[in-house]
Tab-separated table of N, CA and C in Angstrom:
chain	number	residue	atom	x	y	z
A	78	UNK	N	29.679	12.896	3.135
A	78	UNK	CA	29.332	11.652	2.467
A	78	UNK	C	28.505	10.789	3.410
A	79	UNK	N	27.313	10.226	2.985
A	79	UNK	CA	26.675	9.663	3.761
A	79	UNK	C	27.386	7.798	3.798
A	80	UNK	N	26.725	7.231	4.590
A	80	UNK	CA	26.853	5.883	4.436
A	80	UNK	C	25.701	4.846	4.771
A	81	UNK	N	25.021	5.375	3.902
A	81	UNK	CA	23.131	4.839	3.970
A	81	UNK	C	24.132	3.130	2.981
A	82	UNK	N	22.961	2.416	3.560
A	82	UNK	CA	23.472	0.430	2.708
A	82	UNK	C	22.287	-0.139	3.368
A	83	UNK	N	21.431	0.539	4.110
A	83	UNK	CA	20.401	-0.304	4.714
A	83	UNK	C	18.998	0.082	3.647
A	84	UNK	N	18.524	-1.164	3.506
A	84	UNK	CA	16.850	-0.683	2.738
A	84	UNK	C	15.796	-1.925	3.714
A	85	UNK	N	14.999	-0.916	3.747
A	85	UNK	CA	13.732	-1.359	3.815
A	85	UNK	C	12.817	-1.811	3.150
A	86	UNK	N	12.814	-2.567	2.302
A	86	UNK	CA	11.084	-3.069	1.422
A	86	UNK	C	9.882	-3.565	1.847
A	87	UNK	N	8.471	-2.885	1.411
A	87	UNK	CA	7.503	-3.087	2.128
A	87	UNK	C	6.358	-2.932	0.625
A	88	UNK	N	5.446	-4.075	1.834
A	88	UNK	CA	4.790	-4.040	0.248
A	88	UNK	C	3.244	-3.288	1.111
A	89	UNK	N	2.222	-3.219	0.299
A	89	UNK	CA	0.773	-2.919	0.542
A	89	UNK	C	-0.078	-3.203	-0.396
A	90	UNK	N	-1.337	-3.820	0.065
A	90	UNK	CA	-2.537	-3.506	-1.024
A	90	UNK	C	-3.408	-2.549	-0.255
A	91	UNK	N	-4.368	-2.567	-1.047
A	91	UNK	CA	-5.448	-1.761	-1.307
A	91	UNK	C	-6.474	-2.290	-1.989
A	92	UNK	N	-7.418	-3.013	-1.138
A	92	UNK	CA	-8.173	-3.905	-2.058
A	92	UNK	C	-9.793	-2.891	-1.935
A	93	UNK	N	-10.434	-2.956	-3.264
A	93	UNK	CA	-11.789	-1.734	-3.899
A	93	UNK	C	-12.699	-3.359	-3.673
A	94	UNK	N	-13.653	-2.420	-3.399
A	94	UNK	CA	-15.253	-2.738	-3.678
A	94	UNK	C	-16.199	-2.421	-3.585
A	95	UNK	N	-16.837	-2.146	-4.826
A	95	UNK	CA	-18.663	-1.521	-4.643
A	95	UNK	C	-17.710	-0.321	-4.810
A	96	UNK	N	-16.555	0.404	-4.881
A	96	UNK	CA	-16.422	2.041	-5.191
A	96	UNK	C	-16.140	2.265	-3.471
A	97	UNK	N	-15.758	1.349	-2.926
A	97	UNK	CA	-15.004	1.469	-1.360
A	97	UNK	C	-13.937	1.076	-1.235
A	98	UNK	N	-12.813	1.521	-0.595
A	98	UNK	CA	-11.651	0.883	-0.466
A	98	UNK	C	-11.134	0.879	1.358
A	99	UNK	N	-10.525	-0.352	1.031
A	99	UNK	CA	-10.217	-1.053	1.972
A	99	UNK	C	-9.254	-0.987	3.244
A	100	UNK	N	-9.405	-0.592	4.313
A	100	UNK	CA	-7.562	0.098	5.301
A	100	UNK	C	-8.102	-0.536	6.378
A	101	UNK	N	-6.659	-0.606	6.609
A	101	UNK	CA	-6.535	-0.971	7.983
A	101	UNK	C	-6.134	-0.230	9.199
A	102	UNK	N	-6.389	-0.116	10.201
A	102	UNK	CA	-6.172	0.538	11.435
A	102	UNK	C	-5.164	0.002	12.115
A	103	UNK	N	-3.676	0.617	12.169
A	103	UNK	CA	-3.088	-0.703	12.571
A	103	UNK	C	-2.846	-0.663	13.839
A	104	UNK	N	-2.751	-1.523	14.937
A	104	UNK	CA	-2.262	-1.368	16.471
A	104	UNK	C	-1.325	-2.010	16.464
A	105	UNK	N	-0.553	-1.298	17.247
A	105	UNK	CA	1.075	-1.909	18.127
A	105	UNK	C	2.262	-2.101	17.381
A	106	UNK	N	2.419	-1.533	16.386
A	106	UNK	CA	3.445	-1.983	14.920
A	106	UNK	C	4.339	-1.210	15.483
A	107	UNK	N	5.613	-1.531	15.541
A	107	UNK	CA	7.182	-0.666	15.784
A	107	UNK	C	7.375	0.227	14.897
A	108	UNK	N	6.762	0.828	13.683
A	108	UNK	CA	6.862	1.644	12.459
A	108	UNK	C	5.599	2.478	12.496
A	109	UNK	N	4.235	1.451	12.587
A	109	UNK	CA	3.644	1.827	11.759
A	109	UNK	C	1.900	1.852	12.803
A	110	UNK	N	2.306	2.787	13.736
A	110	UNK	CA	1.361	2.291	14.684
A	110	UNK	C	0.138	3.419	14.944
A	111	UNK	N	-1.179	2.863	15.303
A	111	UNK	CA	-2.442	4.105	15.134
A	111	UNK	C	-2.303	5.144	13.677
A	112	UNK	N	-2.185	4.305	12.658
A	112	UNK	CA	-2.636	4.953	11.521
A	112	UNK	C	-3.259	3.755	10.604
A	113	UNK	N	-3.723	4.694	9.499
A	113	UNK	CA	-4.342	4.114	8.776
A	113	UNK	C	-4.162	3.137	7.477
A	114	UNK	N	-3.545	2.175	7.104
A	114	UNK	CA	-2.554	1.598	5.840
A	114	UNK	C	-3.574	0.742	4.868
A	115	UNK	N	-2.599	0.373	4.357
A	115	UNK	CA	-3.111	-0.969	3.309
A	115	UNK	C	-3.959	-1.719	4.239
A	116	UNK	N	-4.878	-2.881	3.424
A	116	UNK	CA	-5.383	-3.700	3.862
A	116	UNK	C	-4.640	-5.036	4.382
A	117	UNK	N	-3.833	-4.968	3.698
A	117	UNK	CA	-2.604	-5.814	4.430
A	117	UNK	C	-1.449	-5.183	3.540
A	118	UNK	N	-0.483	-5.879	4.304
A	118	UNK	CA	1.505	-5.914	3.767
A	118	UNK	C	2.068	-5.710	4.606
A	119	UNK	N	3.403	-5.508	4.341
A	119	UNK	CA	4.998	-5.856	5.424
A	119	UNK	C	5.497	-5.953	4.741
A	120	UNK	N	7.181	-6.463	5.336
A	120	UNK	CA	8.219	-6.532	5.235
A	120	UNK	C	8.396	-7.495	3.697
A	121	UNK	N	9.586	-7.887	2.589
A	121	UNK	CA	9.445	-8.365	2.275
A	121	UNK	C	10.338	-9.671	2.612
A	122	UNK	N	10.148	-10.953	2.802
A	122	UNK	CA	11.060	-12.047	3.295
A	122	UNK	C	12.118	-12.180	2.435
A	123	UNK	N	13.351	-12.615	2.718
A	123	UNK	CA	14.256	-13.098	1.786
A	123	UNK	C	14.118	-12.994	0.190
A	124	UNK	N	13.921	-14.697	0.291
A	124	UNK	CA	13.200	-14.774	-1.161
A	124	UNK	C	12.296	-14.700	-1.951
A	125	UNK	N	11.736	-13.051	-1.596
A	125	UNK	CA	11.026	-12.381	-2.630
A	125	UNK	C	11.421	-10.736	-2.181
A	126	UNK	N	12.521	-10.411	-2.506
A	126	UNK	CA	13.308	-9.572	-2.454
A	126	UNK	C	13.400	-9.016	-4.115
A	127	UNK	N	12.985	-9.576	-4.964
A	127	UNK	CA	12.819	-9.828	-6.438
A	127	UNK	C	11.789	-9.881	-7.236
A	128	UNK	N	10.776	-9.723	-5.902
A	128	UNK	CA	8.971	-9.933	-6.561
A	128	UNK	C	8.132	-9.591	-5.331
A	129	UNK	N	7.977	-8.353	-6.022
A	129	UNK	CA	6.783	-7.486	-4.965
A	129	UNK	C	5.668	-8.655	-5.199
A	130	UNK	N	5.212	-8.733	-6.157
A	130	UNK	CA	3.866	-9.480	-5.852
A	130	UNK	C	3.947	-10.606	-4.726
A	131	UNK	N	5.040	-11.559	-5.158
A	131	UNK	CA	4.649	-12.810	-4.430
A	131	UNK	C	4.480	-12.305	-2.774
A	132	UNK	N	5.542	-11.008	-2.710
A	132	UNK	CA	4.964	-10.570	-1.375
A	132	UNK	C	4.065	-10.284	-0.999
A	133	UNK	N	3.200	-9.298	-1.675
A	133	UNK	CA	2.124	-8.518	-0.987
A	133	UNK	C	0.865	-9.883	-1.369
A	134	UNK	N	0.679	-10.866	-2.140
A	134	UNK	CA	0.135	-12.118	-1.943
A	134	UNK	C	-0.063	-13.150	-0.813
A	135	UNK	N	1.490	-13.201	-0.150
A	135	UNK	CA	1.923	-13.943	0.961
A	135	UNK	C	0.976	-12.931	1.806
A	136	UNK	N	1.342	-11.720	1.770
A	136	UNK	CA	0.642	-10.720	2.831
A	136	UNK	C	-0.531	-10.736	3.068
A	137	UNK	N	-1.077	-10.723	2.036
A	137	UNK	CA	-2.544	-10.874	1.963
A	137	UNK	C	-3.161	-12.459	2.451
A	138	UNK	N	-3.118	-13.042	2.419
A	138	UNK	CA	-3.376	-14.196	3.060
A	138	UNK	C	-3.186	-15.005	4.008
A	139	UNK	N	-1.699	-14.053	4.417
A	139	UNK	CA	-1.834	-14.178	6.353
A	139	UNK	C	-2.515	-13.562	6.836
A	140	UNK	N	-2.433	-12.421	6.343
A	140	UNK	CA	-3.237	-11.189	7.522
A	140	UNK	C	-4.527	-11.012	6.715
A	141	UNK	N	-5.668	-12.140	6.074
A	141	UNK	CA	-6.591	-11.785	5.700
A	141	UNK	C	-7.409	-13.082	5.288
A	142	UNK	N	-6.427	-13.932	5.449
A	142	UNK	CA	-7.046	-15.029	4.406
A	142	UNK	C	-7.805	-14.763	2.993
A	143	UNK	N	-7.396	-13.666	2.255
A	143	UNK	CA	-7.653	-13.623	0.830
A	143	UNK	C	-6.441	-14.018	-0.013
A	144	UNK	N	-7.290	-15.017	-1.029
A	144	UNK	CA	-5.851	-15.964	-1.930
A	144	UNK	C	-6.231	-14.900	-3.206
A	145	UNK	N	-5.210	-15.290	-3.956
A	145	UNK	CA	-4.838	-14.470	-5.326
A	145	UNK	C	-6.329	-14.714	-6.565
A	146	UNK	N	-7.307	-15.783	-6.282
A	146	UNK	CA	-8.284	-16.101	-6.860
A	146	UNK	C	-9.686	-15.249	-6.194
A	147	UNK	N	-9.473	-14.759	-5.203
A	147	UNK	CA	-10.729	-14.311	-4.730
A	147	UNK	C	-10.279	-12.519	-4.874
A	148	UNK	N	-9.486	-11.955	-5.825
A	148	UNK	CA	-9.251	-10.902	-6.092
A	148	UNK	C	-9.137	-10.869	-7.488
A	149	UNK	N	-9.216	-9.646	-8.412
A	149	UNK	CA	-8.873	-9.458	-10.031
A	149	UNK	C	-8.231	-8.037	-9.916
A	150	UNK	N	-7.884	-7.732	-10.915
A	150	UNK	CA	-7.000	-6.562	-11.784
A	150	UNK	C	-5.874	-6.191	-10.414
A	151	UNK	N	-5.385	-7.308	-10.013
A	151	UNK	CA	-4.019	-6.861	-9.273
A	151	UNK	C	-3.065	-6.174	-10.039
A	152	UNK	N	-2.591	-4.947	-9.625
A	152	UNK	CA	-1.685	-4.105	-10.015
A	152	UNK	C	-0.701	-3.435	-9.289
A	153	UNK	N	0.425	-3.509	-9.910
A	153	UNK	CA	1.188	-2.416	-9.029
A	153	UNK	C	1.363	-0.944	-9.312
A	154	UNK	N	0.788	-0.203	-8.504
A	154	UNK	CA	0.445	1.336	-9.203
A	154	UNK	C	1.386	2.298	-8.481
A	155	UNK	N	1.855	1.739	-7.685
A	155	UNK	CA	2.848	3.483	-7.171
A	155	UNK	C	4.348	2.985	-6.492
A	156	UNK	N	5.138	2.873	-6.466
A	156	UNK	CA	6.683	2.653	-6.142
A	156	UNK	C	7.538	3.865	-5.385
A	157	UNK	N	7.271	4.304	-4.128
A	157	UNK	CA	8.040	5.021	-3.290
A	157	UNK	C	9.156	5.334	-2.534
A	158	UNK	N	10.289	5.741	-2.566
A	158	UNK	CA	11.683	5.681	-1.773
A	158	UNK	C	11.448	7.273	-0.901
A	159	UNK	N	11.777	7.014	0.428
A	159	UNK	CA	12.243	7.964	1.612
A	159	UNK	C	13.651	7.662	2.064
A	160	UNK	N	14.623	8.016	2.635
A	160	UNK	CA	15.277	8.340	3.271
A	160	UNK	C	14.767	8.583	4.711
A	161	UNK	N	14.944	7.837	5.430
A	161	UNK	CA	14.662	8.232	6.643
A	161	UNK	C	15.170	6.990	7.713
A	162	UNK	N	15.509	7.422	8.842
A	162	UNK	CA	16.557	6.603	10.085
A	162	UNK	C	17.353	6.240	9.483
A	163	UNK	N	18.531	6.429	9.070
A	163	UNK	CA	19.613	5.806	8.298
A	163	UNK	C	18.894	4.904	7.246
A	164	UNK	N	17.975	4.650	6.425
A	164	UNK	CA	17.763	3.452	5.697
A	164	UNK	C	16.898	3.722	4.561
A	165	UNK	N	16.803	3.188	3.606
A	165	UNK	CA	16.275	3.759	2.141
A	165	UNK	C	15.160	2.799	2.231
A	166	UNK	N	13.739	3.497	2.486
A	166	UNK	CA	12.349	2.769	2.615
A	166	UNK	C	11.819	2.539	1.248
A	167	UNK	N	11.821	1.467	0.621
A	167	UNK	CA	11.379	1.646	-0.465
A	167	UNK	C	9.792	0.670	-0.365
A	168	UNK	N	8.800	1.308	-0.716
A	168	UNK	CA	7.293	0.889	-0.942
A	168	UNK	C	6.695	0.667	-1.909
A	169	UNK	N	6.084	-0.671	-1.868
A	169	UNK	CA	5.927	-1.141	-3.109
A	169	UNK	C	4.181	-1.111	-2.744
A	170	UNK	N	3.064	-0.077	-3.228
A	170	UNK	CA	1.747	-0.537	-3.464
A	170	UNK	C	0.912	-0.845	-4.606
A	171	UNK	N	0.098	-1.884	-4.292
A	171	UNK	CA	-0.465	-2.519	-4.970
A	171	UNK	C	-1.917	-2.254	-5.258
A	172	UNK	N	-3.143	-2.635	-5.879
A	172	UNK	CA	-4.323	-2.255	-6.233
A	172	UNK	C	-4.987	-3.539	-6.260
A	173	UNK	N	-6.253	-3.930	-5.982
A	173	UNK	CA	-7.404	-4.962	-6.728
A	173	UNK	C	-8.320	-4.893	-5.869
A	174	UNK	N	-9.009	-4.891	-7.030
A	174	UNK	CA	-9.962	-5.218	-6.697
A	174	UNK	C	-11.075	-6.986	-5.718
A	175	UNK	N	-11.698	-7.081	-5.199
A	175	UNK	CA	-12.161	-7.929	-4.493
A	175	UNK	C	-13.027	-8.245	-4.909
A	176	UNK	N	-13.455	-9.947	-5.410
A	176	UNK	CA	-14.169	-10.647	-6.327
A	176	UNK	C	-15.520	-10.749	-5.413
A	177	UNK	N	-14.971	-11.247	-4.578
A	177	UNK	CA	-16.105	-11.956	-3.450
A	177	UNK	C	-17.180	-11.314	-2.873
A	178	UNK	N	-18.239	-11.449	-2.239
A	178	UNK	CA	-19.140	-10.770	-1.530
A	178	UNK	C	-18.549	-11.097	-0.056
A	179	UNK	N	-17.300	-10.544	0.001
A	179	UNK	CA	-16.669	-11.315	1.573
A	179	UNK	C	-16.541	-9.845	2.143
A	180	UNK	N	-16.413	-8.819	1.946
A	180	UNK	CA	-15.750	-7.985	2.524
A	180	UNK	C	-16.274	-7.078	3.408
A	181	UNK	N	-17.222	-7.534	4.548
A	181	UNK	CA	-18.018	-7.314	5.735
A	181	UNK	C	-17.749	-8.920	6.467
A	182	UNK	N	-16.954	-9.856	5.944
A	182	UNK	CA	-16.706	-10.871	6.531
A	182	UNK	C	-14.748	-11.247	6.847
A	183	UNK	N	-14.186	-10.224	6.226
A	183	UNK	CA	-12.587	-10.643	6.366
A	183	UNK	C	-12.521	-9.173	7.716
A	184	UNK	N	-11.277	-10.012	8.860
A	184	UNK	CA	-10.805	-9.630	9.437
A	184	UNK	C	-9.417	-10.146	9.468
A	185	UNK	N	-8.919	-8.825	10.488
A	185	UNK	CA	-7.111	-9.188	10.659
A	185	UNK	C	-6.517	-9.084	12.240
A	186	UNK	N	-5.546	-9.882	12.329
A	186	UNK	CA	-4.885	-9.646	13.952
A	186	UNK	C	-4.262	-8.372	13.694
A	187	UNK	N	-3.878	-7.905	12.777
A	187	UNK	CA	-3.193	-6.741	12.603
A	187	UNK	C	-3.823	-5.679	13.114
A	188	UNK	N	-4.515	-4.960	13.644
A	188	UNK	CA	-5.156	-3.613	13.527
A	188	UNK	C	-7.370	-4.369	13.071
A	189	UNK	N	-8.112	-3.203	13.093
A	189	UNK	CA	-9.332	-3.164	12.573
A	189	UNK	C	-9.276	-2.756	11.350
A	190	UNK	N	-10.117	-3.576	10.442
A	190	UNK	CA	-10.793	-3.364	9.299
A	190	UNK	C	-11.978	-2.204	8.995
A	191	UNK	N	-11.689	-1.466	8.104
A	191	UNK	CA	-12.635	-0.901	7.201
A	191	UNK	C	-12.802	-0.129	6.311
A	192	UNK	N	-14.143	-0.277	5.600
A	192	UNK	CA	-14.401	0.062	4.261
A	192	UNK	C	-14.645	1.597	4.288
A	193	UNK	N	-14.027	2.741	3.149
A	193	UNK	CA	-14.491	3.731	3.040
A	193	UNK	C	-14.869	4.330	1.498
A	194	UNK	N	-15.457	5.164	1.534
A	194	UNK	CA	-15.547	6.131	0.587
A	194	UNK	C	-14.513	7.016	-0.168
A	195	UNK	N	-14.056	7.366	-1.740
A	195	UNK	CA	-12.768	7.538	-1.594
A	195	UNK	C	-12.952	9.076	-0.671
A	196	UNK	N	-13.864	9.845	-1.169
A	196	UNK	CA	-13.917	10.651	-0.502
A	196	UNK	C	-13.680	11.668	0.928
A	197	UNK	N	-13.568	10.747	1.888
A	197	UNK	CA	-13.069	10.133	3.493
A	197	UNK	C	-11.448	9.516	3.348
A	198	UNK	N	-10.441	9.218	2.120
A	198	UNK	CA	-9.404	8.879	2.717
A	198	UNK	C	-8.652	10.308	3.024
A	199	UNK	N	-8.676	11.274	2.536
A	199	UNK	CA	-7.877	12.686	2.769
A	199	UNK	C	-8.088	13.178	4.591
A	200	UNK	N	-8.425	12.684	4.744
A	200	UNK	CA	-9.304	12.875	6.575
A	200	UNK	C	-8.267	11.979	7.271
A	201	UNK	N	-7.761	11.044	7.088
A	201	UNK	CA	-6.876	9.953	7.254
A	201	UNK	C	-5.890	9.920	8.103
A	202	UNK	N	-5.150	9.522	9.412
A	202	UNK	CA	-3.801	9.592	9.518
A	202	UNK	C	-3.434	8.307	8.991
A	203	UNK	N	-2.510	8.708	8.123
A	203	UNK	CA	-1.737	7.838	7.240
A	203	UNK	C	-0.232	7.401	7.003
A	204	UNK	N	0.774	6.522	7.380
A	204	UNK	CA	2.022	6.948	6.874
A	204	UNK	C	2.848	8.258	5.962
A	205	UNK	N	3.545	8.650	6.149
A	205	UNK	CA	3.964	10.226	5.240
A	205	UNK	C	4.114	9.474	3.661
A	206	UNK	N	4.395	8.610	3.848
A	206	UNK	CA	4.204	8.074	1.996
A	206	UNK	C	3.141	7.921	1.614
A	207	UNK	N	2.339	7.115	2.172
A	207	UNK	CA	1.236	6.131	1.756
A	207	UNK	C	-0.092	7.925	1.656
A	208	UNK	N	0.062	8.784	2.805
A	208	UNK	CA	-0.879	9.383	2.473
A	208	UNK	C	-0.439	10.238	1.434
A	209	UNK	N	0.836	10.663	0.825
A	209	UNK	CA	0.555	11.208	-0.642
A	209	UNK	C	0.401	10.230	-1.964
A	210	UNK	N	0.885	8.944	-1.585
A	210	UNK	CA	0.568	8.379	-2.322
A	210	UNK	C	-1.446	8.269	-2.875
A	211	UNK	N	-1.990	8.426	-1.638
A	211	UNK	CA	-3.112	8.065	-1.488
A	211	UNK	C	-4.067	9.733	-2.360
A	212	UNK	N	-3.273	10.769	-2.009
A	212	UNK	CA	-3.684	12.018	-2.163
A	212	UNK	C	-3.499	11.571	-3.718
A	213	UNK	N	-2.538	11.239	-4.546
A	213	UNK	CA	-2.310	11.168	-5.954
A	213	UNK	C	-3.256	10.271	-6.995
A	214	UNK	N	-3.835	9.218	-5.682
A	214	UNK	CA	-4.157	7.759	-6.531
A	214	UNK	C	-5.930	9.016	-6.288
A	215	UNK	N	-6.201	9.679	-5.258
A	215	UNK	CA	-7.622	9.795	-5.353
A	215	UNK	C	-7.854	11.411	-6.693
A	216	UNK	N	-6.654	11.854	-7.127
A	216	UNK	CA	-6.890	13.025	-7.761
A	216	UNK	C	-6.495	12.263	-9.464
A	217	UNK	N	-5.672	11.482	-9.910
A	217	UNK	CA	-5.173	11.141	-10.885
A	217	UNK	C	-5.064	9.518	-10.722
A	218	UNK	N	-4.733	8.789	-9.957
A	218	UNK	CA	-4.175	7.225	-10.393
A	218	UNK	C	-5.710	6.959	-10.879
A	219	UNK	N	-6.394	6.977	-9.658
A	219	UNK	CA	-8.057	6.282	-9.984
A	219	UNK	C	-8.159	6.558	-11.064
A	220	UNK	N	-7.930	7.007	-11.880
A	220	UNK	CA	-8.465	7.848	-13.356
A	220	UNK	C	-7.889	6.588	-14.609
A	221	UNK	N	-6.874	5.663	-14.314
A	221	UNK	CA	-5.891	5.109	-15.139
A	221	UNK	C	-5.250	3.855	-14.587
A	222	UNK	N	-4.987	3.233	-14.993
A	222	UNK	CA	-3.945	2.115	-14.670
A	222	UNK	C	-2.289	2.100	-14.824
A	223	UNK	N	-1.822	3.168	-14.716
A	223	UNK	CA	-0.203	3.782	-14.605
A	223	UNK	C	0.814	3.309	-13.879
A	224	UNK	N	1.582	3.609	-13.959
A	224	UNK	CA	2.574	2.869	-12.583
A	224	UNK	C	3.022	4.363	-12.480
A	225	UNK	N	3.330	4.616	-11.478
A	225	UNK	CA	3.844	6.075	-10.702
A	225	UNK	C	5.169	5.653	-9.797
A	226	UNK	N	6.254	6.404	-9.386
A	226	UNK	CA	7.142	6.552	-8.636
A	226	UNK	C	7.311	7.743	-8.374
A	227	UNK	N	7.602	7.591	-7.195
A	227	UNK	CA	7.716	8.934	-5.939
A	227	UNK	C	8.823	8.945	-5.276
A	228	UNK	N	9.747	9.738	-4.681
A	228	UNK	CA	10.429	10.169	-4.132
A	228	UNK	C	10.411	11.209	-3.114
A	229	UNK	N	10.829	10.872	-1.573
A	229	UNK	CA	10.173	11.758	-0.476
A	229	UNK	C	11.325	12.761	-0.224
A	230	UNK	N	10.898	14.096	-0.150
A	230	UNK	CA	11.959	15.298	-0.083
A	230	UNK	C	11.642	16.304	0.962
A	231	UNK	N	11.351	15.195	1.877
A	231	UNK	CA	11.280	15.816	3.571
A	231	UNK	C	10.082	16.399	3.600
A	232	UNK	N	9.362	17.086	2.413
A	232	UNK	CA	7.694	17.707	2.751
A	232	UNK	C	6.653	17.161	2.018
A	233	UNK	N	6.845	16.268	1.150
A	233	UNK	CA	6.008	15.776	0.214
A	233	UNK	C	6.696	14.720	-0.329
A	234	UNK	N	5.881	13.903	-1.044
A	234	UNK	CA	6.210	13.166	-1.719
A	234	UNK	C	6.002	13.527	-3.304
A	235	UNK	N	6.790	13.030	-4.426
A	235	UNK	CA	6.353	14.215	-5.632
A	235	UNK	C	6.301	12.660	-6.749
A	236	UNK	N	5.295	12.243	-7.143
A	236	UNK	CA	4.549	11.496	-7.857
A	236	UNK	C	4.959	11.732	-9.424
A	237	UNK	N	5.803	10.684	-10.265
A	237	UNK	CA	5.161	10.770	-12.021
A	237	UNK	C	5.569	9.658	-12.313
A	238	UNK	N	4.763	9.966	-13.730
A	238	UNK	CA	4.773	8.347	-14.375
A	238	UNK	C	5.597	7.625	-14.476
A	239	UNK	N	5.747	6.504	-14.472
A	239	UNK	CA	6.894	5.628	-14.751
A	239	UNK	C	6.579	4.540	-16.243
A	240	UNK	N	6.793	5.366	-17.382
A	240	UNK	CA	6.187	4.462	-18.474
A	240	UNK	C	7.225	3.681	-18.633
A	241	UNK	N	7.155	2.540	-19.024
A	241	UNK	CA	7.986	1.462	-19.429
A	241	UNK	C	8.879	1.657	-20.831
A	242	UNK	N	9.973	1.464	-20.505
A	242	UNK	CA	10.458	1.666	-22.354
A	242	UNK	C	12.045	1.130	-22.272
């Protein structure tokens, strides 16, 4: 019998433009260090333990200074749980697109910025979630506006729909 009670919640975006999407390089992170992630996210604080968005919002505008107006079609497209160090990681990523002609002008203390091709994210070192997540969104999510959940089973992560009902 295990005695897992610890979770982790973490949010991410992924902000598109021009048919490029957006990562970050991150340096020095206790988790999450010399790979490639969201454009911003973290941990989620207290009180929004109940609302991915308001997190990955907060996120986005520390580590970017982009507010919820200088982005459109925010979505949440993929919902992930691992098991791993005693603690149930659960990942919450997000999608939008970027309104502005800013995005050769936003930087972060977090890690380096930059824009790629989707083509170039499979090349990637990536978190073990985030890059199947990423493998799924470039063969099927891009295709749709879905919500997906995944579950990690030590070699993969295994992706399906999550329709509402």
């Amino acid at each position: 019998m295990n005695s897992i009670g610890k979770l982790r919640n973490m949010t991410a975006i992924y902000l598109t433009h021009q048919g490029k999407i957006l990562l970050l390089h991150r340096h020095g992170s206790k988790v999450v260090d010399n790979m490639w992630v969201g454009a911003a996210g973290g941990h989620f604080e207290e009180y929004e333990l109940n609302d991915a968005k308001a997190c990955v919002l907060r996120e986005l505008e520390e580590e970017l200074a982009v507010t919820e107006d200088m982005i459109c079609n925010l979505q949440l497209r993929y919902v992930s749980l691992r098991w791993t160090k005693g603690e149930i990681r659960q990942n919450y990523y997000f999608f939008a697109e970027l309104k502005e002609d800013i995005g050769n002008k936003l930087s972060s203390n977090e890690g380096e910025l930059k824009w790629f091709d989707i083509e170039e994210l499979s090349e990637l070192n990536m978190p073990f979630s985030a890059q199947y997540m990423m493998e799924h969104y470039v063969s099927v999510g891009r295709h749709n506006d879905k919500l997906y959940g995944g579950v990690a089973d030590g070699t993969k992560v295994v992706f399906i729909e999550m329709p509402e009902f």
